[in-house]
Short mmCIF file of C-alpha atoms in Angstrom, two decimals:
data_model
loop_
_atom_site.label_atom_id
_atom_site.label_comp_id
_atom_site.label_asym_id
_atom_site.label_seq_id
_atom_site.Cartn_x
_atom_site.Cartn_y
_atom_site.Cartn_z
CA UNK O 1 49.01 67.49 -11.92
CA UNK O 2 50.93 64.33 -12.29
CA UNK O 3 52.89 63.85 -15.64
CA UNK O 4 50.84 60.87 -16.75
CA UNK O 5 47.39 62.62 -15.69
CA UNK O 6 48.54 65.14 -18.38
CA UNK O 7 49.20 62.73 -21.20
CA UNK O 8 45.98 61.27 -19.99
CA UNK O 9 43.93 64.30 -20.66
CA UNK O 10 45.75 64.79 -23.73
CA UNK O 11 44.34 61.45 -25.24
CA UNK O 12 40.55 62.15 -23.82
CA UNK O 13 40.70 65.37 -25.83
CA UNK O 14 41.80 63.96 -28.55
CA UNK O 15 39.15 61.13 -28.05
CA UNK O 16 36.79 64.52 -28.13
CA UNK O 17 38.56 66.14 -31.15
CA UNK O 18 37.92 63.05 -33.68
CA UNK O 19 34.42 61.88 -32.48
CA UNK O 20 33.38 65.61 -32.84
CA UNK O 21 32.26 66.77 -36.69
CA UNK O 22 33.75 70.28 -37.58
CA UNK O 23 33.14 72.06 -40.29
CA UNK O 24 36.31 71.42 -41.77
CA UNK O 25 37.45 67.72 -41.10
CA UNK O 26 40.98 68.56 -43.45
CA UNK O 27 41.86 71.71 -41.62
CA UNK O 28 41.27 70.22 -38.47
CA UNK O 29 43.25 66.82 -39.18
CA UNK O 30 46.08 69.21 -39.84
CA UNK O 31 46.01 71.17 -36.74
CA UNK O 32 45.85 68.30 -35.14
CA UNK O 33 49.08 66.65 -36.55
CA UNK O 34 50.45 70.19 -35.63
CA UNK O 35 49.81 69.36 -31.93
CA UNK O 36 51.27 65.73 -32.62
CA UNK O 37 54.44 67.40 -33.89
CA UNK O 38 54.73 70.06 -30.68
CA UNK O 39 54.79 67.02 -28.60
CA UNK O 40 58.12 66.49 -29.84
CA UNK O 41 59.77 69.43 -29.07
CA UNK O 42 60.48 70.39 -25.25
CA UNK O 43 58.65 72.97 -23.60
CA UNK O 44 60.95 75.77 -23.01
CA UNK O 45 58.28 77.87 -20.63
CA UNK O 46 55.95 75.20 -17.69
CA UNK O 47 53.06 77.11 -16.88
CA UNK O 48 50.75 75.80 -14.43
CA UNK O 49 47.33 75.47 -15.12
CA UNK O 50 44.20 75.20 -12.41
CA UNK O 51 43.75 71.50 -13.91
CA UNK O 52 40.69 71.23 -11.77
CA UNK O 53 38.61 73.74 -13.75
CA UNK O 54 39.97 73.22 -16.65
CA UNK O 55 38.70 69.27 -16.24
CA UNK O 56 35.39 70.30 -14.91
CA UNK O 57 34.33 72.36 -17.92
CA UNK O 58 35.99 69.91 -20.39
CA UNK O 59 34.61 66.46 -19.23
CA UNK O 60 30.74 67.37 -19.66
CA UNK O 61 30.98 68.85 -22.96
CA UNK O 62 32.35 65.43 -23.64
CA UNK O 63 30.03 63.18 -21.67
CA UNK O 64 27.28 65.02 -23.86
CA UNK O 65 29.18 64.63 -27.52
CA UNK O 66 28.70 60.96 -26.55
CA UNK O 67 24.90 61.25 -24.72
CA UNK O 68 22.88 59.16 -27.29
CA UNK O 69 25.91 56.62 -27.17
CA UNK O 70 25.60 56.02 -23.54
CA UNK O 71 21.14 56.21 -23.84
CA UNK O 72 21.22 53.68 -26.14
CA UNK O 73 24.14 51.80 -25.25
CA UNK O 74 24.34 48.42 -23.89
CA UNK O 75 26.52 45.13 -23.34
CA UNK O 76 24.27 43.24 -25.60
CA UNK O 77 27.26 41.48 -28.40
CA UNK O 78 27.51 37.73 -29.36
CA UNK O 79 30.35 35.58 -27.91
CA UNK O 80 32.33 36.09 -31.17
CA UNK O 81 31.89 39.49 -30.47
CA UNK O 82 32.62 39.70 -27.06
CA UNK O 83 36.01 37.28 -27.82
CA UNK O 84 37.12 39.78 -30.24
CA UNK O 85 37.00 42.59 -28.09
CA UNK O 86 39.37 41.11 -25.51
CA UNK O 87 41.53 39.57 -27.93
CA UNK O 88 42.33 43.63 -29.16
CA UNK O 89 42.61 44.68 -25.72
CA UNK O 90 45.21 41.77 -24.95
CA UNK O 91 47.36 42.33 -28.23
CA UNK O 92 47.44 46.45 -27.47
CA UNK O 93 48.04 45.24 -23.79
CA UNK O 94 51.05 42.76 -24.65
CA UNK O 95 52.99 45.45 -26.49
CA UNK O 96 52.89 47.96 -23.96
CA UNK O 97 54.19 45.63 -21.53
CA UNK O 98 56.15 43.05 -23.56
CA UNK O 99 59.27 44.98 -22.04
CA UNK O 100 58.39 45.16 -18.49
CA UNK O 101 55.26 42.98 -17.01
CA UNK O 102 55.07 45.08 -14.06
CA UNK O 103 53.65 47.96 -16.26
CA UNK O 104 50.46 45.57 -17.27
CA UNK O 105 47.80 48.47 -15.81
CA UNK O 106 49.07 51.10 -17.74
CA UNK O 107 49.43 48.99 -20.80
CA UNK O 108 46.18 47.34 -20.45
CA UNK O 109 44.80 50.50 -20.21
CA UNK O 110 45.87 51.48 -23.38
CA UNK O 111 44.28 48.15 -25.11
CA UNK O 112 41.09 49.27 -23.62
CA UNK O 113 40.57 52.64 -24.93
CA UNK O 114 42.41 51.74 -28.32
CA UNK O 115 39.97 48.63 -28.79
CA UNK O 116 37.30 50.88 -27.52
CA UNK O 117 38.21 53.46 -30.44
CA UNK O 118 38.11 50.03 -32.63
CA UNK O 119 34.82 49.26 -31.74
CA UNK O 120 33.46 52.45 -32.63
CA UNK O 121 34.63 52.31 -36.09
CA UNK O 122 31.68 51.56 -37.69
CA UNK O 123 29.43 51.89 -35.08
CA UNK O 124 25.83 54.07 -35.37
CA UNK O 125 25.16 55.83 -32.47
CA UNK O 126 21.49 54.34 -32.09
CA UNK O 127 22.98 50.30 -31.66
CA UNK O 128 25.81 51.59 -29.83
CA UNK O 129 27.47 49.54 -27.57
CA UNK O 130 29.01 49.73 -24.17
CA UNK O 131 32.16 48.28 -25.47
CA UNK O 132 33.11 51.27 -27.56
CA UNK O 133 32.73 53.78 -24.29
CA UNK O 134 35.07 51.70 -21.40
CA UNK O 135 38.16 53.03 -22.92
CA UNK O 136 37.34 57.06 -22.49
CA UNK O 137 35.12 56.75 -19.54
CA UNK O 138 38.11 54.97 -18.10
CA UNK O 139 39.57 57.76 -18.39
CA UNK O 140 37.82 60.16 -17.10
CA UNK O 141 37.25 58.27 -13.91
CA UNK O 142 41.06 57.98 -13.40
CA UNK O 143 40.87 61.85 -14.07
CA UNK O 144 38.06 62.72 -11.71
CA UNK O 145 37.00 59.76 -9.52
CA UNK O 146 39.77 57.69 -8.46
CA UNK O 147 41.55 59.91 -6.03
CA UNK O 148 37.83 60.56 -3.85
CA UNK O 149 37.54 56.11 -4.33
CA UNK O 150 40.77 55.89 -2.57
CA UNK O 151 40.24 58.06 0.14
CA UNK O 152 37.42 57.07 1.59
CA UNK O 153 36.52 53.17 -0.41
CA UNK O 154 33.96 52.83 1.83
CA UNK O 155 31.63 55.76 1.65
CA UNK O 156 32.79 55.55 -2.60
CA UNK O 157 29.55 53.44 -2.92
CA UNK O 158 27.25 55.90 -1.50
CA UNK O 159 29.13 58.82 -3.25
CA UNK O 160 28.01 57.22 -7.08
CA UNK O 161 24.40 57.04 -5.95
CA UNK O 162 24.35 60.60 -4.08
CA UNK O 163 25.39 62.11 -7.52
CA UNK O 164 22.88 60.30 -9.56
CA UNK O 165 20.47 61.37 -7.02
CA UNK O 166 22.22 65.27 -7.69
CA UNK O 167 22.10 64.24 -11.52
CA UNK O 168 18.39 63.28 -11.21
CA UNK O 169 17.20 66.25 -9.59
CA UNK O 170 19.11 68.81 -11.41
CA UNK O 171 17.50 67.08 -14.32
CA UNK O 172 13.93 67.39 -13.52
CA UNK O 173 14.76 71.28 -12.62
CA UNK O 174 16.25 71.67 -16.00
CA UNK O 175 13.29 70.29 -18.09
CA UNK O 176 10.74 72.25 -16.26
CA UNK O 177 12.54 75.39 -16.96
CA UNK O 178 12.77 74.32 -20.75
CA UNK O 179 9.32 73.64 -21.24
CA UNK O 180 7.83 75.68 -23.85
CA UNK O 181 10.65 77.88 -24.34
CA UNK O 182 12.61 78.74 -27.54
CA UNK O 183 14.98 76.32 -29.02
CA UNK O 184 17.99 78.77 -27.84
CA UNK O 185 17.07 78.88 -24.49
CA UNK O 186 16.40 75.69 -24.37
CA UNK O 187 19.67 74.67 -25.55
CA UNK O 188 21.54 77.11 -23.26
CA UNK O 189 19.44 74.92 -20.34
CA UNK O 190 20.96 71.58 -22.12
CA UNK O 191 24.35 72.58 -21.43
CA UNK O 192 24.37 74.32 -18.33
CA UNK O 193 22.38 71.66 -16.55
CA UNK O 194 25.45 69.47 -17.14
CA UNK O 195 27.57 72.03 -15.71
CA UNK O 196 25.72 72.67 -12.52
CA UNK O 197 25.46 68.62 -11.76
CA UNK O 198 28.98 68.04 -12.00
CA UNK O 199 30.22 71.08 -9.88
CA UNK O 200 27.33 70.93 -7.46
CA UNK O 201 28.47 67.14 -7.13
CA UNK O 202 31.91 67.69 -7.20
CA UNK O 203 31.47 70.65 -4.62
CA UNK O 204 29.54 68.78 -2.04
CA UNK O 205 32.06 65.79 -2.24
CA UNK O 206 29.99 63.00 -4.28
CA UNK O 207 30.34 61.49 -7.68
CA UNK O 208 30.57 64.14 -10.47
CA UNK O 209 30.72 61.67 -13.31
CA UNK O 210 27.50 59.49 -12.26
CA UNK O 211 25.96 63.19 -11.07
CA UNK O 212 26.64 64.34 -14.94
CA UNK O 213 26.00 61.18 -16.53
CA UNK O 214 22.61 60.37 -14.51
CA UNK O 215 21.31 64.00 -15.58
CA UNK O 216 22.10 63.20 -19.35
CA UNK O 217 20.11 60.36 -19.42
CA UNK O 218 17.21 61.61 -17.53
CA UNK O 219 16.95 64.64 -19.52
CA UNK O 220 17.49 63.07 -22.67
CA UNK O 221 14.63 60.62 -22.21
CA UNK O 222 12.03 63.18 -20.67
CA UNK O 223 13.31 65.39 -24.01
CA UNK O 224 12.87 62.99 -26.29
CA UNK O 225 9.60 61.46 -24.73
CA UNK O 226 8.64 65.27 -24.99
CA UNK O 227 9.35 65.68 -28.56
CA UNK O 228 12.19 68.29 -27.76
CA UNK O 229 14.33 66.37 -30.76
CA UNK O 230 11.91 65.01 -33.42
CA UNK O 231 14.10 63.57 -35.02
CA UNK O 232 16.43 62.62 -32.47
CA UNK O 233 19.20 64.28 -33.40
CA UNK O 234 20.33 65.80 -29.89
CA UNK O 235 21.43 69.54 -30.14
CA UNK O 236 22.97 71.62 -28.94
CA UNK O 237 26.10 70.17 -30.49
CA UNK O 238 28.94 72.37 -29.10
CA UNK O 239 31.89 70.05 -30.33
CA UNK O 240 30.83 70.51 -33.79
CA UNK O 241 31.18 74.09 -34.01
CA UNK O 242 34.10 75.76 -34.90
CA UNK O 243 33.97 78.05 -31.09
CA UNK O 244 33.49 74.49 -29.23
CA UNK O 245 36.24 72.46 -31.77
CA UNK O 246 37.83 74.98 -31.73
CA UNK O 247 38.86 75.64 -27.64
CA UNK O 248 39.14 71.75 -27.61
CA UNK O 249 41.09 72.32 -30.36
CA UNK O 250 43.57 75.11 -28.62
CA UNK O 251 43.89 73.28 -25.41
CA UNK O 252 44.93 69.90 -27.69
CA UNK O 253 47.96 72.13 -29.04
CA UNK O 254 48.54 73.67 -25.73
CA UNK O 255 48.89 70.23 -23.86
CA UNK O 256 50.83 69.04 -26.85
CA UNK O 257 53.06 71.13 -26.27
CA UNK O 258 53.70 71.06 -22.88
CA UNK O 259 54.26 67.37 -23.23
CA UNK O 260 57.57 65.87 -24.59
CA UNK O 261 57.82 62.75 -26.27
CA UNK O 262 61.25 61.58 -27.30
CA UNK O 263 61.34 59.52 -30.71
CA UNK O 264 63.06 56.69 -29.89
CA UNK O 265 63.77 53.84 -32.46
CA UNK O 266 61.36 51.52 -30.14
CA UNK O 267 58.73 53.80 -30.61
CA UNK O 268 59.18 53.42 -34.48
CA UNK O 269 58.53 50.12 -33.64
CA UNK O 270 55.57 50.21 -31.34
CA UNK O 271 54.11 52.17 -33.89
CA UNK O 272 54.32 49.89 -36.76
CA UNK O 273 53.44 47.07 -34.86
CA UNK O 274 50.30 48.88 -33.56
CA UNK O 275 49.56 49.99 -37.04
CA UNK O 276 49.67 46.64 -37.94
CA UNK O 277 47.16 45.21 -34.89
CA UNK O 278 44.72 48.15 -35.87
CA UNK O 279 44.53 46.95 -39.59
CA UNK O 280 44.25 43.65 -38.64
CA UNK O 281 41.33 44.03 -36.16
CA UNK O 282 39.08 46.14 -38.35
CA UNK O 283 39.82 43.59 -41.51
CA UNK O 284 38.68 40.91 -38.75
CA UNK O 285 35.98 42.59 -37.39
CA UNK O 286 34.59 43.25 -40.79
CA UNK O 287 35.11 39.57 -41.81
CA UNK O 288 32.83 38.20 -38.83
CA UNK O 289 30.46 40.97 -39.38
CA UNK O 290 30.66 42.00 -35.77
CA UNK O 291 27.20 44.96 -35.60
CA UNK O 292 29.89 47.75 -35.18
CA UNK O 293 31.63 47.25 -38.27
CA UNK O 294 28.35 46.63 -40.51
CA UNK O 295 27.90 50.23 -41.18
CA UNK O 296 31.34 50.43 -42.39
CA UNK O 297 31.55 51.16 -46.24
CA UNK O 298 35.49 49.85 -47.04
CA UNK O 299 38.53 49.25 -44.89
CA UNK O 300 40.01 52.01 -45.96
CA UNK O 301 37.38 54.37 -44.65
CA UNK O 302 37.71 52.52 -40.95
CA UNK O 303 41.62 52.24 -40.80
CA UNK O 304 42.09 56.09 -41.70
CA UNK O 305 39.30 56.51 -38.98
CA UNK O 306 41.07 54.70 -36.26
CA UNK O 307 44.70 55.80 -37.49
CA UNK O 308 43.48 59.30 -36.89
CA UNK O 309 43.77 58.45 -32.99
CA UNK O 310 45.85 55.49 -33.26
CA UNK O 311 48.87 57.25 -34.71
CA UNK O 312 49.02 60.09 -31.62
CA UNK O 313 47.88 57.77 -28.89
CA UNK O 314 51.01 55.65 -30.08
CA UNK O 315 52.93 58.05 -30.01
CA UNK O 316 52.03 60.22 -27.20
CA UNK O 317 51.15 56.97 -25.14
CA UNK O 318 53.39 57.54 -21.46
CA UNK O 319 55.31 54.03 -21.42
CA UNK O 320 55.46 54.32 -17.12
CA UNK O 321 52.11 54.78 -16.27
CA UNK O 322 49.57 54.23 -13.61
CA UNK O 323 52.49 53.12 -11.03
CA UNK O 324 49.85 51.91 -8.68
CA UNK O 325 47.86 48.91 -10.35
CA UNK O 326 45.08 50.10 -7.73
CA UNK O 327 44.12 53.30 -9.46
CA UNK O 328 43.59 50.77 -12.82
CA UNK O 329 41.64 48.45 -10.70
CA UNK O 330 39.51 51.05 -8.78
CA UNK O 331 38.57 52.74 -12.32
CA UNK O 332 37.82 50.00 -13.91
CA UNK O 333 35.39 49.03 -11.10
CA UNK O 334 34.06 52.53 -10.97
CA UNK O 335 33.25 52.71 -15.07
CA UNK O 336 31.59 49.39 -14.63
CA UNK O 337 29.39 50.86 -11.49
CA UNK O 338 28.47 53.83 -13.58
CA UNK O 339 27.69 52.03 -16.95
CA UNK O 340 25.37 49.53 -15.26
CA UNK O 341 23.54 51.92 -12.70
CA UNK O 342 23.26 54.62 -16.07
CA UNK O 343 21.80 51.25 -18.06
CA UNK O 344 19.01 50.73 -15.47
CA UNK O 345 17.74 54.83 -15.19
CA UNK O 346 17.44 54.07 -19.09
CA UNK O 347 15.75 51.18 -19.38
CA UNK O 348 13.00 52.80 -17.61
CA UNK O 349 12.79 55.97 -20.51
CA UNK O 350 13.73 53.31 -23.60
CA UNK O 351 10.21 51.29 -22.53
CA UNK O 352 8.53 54.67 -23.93
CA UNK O 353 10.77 56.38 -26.24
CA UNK O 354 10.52 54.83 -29.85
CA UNK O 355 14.05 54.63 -32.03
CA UNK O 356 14.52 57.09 -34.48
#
């Protein structure tokens, strides 16, 4: 696996580490800073890891933590709204690649997931937004997607639809064999569902991430048309436990590290400076009473939110990435695909299903 795939997958499960709620949230702050800190010491052992499994039973655990974010999500934001987004993603963007223009993908792939992080601040999961779930779905399709889009661009198109077709089916299979069964079973169903669509997708050659994504949403909203979740609290919730935290959790420290970031007095800088943009935005955002910061009790509560990701994806960030401004393209195209073709299967469900 590529250097910059690695720091990649570093960030998405740290993405998955601070959206998750473990039992401890000091303890696991701390561990986490402990992975921060092995990121600056060099690995004296490589060890090569089968980075294909390990993705494939990491990236639906995480694709359900955010489930009801991508149900209820849409693009729906006022012009203010919509003008503050992209003015984050340009500032994040510009000091990436204020040194070197030619690195623009990589660094405005880094405004995208930090303003996505942002976004999410404040933001309840039932008026969730689109905006706050670009940045990690980015990059998982840069993990999983982009290599099968380049290959064969023309039959990429087909390949999205053929795993929401997989995603739909497997599904339908799933919530007939959860009907009337125990909660435990049927949350043993809720997980592995996920699992089979995105290896019986990925095996036959066609979209994993719509194939996983498709099969949340139409489970979800036959579940919740059901009654399955009452109160619409999704479960299970393996992330919050301290067995699912806590393997997220190892593989953080592992990947940490195995990747070795030197601390270089321009890095000081970056990080103040993007310190400084991240204080800036949520004091802004708060100001215009953008819908994702309204829930938002003080600034302090949203910067030490956002700092909790900021500070490592600052300083973990790989300056030379994404050497091919195609991959950025391609996965940008792809998330947008996904998000609008996962938008209309939920429309459908959302007609029926009152908000908790």
């Amino acid at each position: 696996m590529l250097d910059y795939s690695i720091s990649l997958f570093l960030l998405l499960t740290l993405l998955g580490l601070i959206n998750a709620k473990p039992p401890s949230r000091v303890l696991s702050i701390i561990l986490i800073a402990v992975g921060l800190l092995l990121a600056f010491f060099p690995p004296q052992i490589r060890v090569n890891l089968p980075w294909e499994l390990i993705i494939g039973l990491t990236i639906p655990l995480l694709l359900w933590q955010n489930a009801r974010r991508i149900f209820y999500g849409d693009w729906q934001s006022s012009y203010i709204g919509v003008i503050y987004w992209l003015i984050v993603v340009t500032l994040y963007s510009l000091l990436f690649a204020i040194g070197d223009l030619l690195l623009w993908p990589g660094a405005m792939l880094f405004g995208l997931i930090v303003a996505s992080v942002i976004w999410r601040a404040g933001e309840s999961e039932s008026t969730s937004s689109y905006f706050s779930q670009v940045g990690p779905l980015i990059l998982i399709i840069l993990l999983v997607e982009t290599v099968p889009a380049l290959e064969t661009p023309e039959q990429y198109l087909g390949s999205v639809f053929s795993g929401a077709a997989i995603g739909i089916a497997i599904a339908l299979l799933a919530y007939y064999l959860s009907r009337d069964r125990s909660p435990a079973i049927r949350d043993w169903l809720t997980v592995g569902h996920l699992y089979a669509a995105y290896w019986l997708a990925y095996l036959m050659g066609v979209s994993a991430v719509s194939a996983t994504l498709v099969a949340i949403i139409s489970f979800v909203g036959l579940g919740l048309y059901k009654g399955y979740w009452p109160h619409g609290r999704l479960t299970p919730q393996p992330l919050n436990s301290w067995a699912g935290f806590g393997s997220l959790l190892i593989l953080f420290l592992f990947l940490g590290w195995q990747t070795h970031q030197a601390l270089t007095f321009q890095l000081l800088i970056e990080l103040v400076i993007g310190l400084g943009i991240g204080v800036l935005a949520i004091w802004a955002g708060m100001r215009l009473g953008l819908p994702s910061f309204k829930h938002l009790k003080s600034l302090l509560q949203a910067v030490l939110r956002v700092a909790v990701f900021l500070l490592p994806a600052l300083l973990l960030w790989p300056r030379v990435v994404l050497e091919q401004t195609i991959l950025f393209v391609v996965a940008v195209i792809i998330t947008a695909l996904i998000l609008v073709l996962s938008n209309r299967i939920a429309a459908d469900y959302l007609q029926k299903i009152p908000e908790d």
